[in-house]
Amino acid sequence: MAEHRTMQRGALLDAARSLLSEGGTEALTFPALAERTGLARSSVYEYFRSRAAVVEELCAVDFPVWAAEVENAMQRAETPQAKIEAYVRRQLDLVGDRRHRAVVAISASELDAGAREKIRAAHGGLIAMIVEALGDLGHAQPRLAAMLLQGSVDAAVRRIELGVAEEPGVIADTAVAMVLRGVSG
């Protein structure tokens, strides 16, 4: 029985990821979750008491996976510049991933404190790594630079998601060049 519940919970989270990546947080409703999974709406409530609870669980499950991907790419890099480049490129590589799109939709939405805290914790580890790389480059304000650097990454993510203008590779190359020139000055 427990295994069946775990499978259904997984199916609900997977449906939630799809809904979020297709239509943002407005698309994540219990009727839509029920329809996607073939469960009765009352069954959805047995697993999650609210939309916020679904979002919080997705944060707890997906954010660490996503953050680990970026962290692994940074750990493989030898120099501070290479770490910064890996930080930017890996985030942009993950844009097409449904988990990442769900994470972006969640980040853009109104969240309860529990979900916000989970996101902050996952992001905090990444920001700490980039702050360290910026410090190693001798940056006078590494924390501020890290926040601005992440703003550039977020802008590039949005540009890629628009899918109308440049190729994702061109956007990534431009973002990396801007960031590396910016942090070296």
PDB file of N, CA, C and O in Angstrom, residues 6 10 19 34 50 65 72 81 87 92 101 105 112 119 125-126 137 145 148 152-153 160-161 164 181:
ATOM      1  N   THR A   6       3.325   6.076  -2.723  1.00  0.00           N
ATOM      2  CA  THR A   6       4.537   6.747  -3.189  1.00  0.00           C
ATOM      3  C   THR A   6       4.471   6.969  -4.692  1.00  0.00           C
ATOM      4  O   THR A   6       4.838   8.032  -5.187  1.00  0.00           O
ATOM      5  N   GLY A  10       4.305  10.539  -6.576  1.00  0.00           N
ATOM      6  CA  GLY A  10       5.244  10.836  -7.667  1.00  0.00           C
ATOM      7  C   GLY A  10       4.527  11.271  -8.931  1.00  0.00           C
ATOM      8  O   GLY A  10       4.945  12.218  -9.604  1.00  0.00           O
ATOM      9  N   LEU A  19       2.237  20.900 -15.505  1.00  0.00           N
ATOM     10  CA  LEU A  19       1.297  22.023 -15.462  1.00  0.00           C
ATOM     11  C   LEU A  19       2.045  23.343 -15.262  1.00  0.00           C
ATOM     12  O   LEU A  19       1.764  24.338 -15.938  1.00  0.00           O
ATOM     13  N   ALA A  34      -5.987  16.272 -10.844  1.00  0.00           N
ATOM     14  CA  ALA A  34      -6.848  15.084 -10.872  1.00  0.00           C
ATOM     15  C   ALA A  34      -6.996  14.566 -12.300  1.00  0.00           C
ATOM     16  O   ALA A  34      -6.854  13.367 -12.561  1.00  0.00           O
ATOM     17  N   SER A  50      -3.071  21.608  -0.040  1.00  0.00           N
ATOM     18  CA  SER A  50      -3.234  22.869  -0.764  1.00  0.00           C
ATOM     19  C   SER A  50      -2.256  22.920  -1.931  1.00  0.00           C
ATOM     20  O   SER A  50      -1.322  22.115  -2.004  1.00  0.00           O
ATOM     21  N   VAL A  65      18.041  18.949  -6.603  1.00  0.00           N
ATOM     22  CA  VAL A  65      18.531  18.226  -7.788  1.00  0.00           C
ATOM     23  C   VAL A  65      19.134  19.235  -8.770  1.00  0.00           C
ATOM     24  O   VAL A  65      20.242  19.063  -9.277  1.00  0.00           O
ATOM     25  N   ASN A  72      27.853  20.591  -9.333  1.00  0.00           N
ATOM     26  CA  ASN A  72      28.771  19.602  -9.928  1.00  0.00           C
ATOM     27  C   ASN A  72      29.564  20.226 -11.064  1.00  0.00           C
ATOM     28  O   ASN A  72      30.770  19.985 -11.196  1.00  0.00           O
ATOM     29  N   GLN A  81      37.312  31.843 -12.869  1.00  0.00           N
ATOM     30  CA  GLN A  81      36.582  32.216 -14.095  1.00  0.00           C
ATOM     31  C   GLN A  81      35.808  31.028 -14.653  1.00  0.00           C
ATOM     32  O   GLN A  81      34.658  31.180 -15.075  1.00  0.00           O
ATOM     33  N   TYR A  87      28.779  28.033 -13.752  1.00  0.00           N
ATOM     34  CA  TYR A  87      27.577  28.459 -13.026  1.00  0.00           C
ATOM     35  C   TYR A  87      26.533  29.029 -13.998  1.00  0.00           C
ATOM     36  O   TYR A  87      25.361  28.676 -13.943  1.00  0.00           O
ATOM     37  N   LEU A  92      21.745  27.764 -17.709  1.00  0.00           N
ATOM     38  CA  LEU A  92      21.108  28.000 -19.007  1.00  0.00           C
ATOM     39  C   LEU A  92      20.867  26.685 -19.756  1.00  0.00           C
ATOM     40  O   LEU A  92      19.877  26.550 -20.468  1.00  0.00           O
ATOM     41  N   ARG A 101      11.948  24.414 -15.554  1.00  0.00           N
ATOM     42  CA  ARG A 101      10.833  25.317 -15.911  1.00  0.00           C
ATOM     43  C   ARG A 101       9.847  25.421 -14.758  1.00  0.00           C
ATOM     44  O   ARG A 101       9.316  26.485 -14.470  1.00  0.00           O
ATOM     45  N   ALA A 105       8.880  28.792 -12.711  1.00  0.00           N
ATOM     46  CA  ALA A 105       7.478  29.204 -12.505  1.00  0.00           C
ATOM     47  C   ALA A 105       7.200  29.398 -11.015  1.00  0.00           C
ATOM     48  O   ALA A 105       6.544  30.370 -10.618  1.00  0.00           O
ATOM     49  N   ASP A 112       4.387  30.627  -0.085  1.00  0.00           N
ATOM     50  CA  ASP A 112       4.318  30.729   1.374  1.00  0.00           C
ATOM     51  C   ASP A 112       5.738  30.643   1.935  1.00  0.00           C
ATOM     52  O   ASP A 112       6.690  30.321   1.226  1.00  0.00           O
ATOM     53  N   ILE A 119      13.585  27.304  -1.167  1.00  0.00           N
ATOM     54  CA  ILE A 119      14.224  27.860  -2.355  1.00  0.00           C
ATOM     55  C   ILE A 119      15.470  28.641  -1.946  1.00  0.00           C
ATOM     56  O   ILE A 119      16.530  28.506  -2.539  1.00  0.00           O
ATOM     57  N   GLY A 125      23.201  27.935  -1.244  1.00  0.00           N
ATOM     58  CA  GLY A 125      24.397  27.127  -1.465  1.00  0.00           C
ATOM     59  C   GLY A 125      25.087  27.501  -2.762  1.00  0.00           C
ATOM     60  O   GLY A 125      26.316  27.611  -2.825  1.00  0.00           O
ATOM     61  N   LEU A 126      24.286  27.723  -3.811  1.00  0.00           N
ATOM     62  CA  LEU A 126      24.852  28.114  -5.106  1.00  0.00           C
ATOM     63  C   LEU A 126      25.474  29.500  -5.020  1.00  0.00           C
ATOM     64  O   LEU A 126      26.582  29.724  -5.507  1.00  0.00           O
ATOM     65  N   LEU A 137      38.640  35.901  -7.203  1.00  0.00           N
ATOM     66  CA  LEU A 137      39.049  36.813  -8.285  1.00  0.00           C
ATOM     67  C   LEU A 137      39.455  38.178  -7.727  1.00  0.00           C
ATOM     68  O   LEU A 137      39.867  39.053  -8.482  1.00  0.00           O
ATOM     69  N   ALA A 145      28.082  41.356  -6.188  1.00  0.00           N
ATOM     70  CA  ALA A 145      28.384  40.903  -7.552  1.00  0.00           C
ATOM     71  C   ALA A 145      27.652  39.598  -7.860  1.00  0.00           C
ATOM     72  O   ALA A 145      27.136  39.412  -8.966  1.00  0.00           O
ATOM     73  N   LEU A 148      23.998  40.325  -8.653  1.00  0.00           N
ATOM     74  CA  LEU A 148      23.862  40.944  -9.979  1.00  0.00           C
ATOM     75  C   LEU A 148      24.143  39.915 -11.075  1.00  0.00           C
ATOM     76  O   LEU A 148      23.474  39.910 -12.113  1.00  0.00           O
ATOM     77  N   SER A 152      21.703  38.552 -14.191  1.00  0.00           N
ATOM     78  CA  SER A 152      22.041  38.358 -15.609  1.00  0.00           C
ATOM     79  C   SER A 152      21.626  36.970 -16.079  1.00  0.00           C
ATOM     80  O   SER A 152      21.100  36.806 -17.184  1.00  0.00           O
ATOM     81  N   VAL A 153      21.868  35.969 -15.226  1.00  0.00           N
ATOM     82  CA  VAL A 153      21.464  34.595 -15.568  1.00  0.00           C
ATOM     83  C   VAL A 153      19.946  34.527 -15.724  1.00  0.00           C
ATOM     84  O   VAL A 153      19.439  33.957 -16.694  1.00  0.00           O
ATOM     85  N   ILE A 160      15.854  32.901 -23.267  1.00  0.00           N
ATOM     86  CA  ILE A 160      15.810  31.564 -23.876  1.00  0.00           C
ATOM     87  C   ILE A 160      14.379  31.047 -23.890  1.00  0.00           C
ATOM     88  O   ILE A 160      13.917  30.474 -24.880  1.00  0.00           O
ATOM     89  N   GLU A 161      13.654  31.268 -22.782  1.00  0.00           N
ATOM     90  CA  GLU A 161      12.284  30.762 -22.690  1.00  0.00           C
ATOM     91  C   GLU A 161      11.349  31.423 -23.695  1.00  0.00           C
ATOM     92  O   GLU A 161      10.374  30.823 -24.121  1.00  0.00           O
ATOM     93  N   VAL A 164      12.088  33.098 -29.206  1.00  0.00           N
ATOM     94  CA  VAL A 164      11.746  33.780 -30.454  1.00  0.00           C
ATOM     95  C   VAL A 164      12.947  34.372 -31.164  1.00  0.00           C
ATOM     96  O   VAL A 164      12.985  34.426 -32.385  1.00  0.00           O
ATOM     97  N   ARG A 181      33.480  39.489 -18.369  1.00  0.00           N
ATOM     98  CA  ARG A 181      34.063  40.834 -18.520  1.00  0.00           C
ATOM     99  C   ARG A 181      33.682  41.696 -17.312  1.00  0.00           C
ATOM    100  O   ARG A 181      34.503  42.443 -16.803  1.00  0.00           O
TER     101      ARG A 181
END
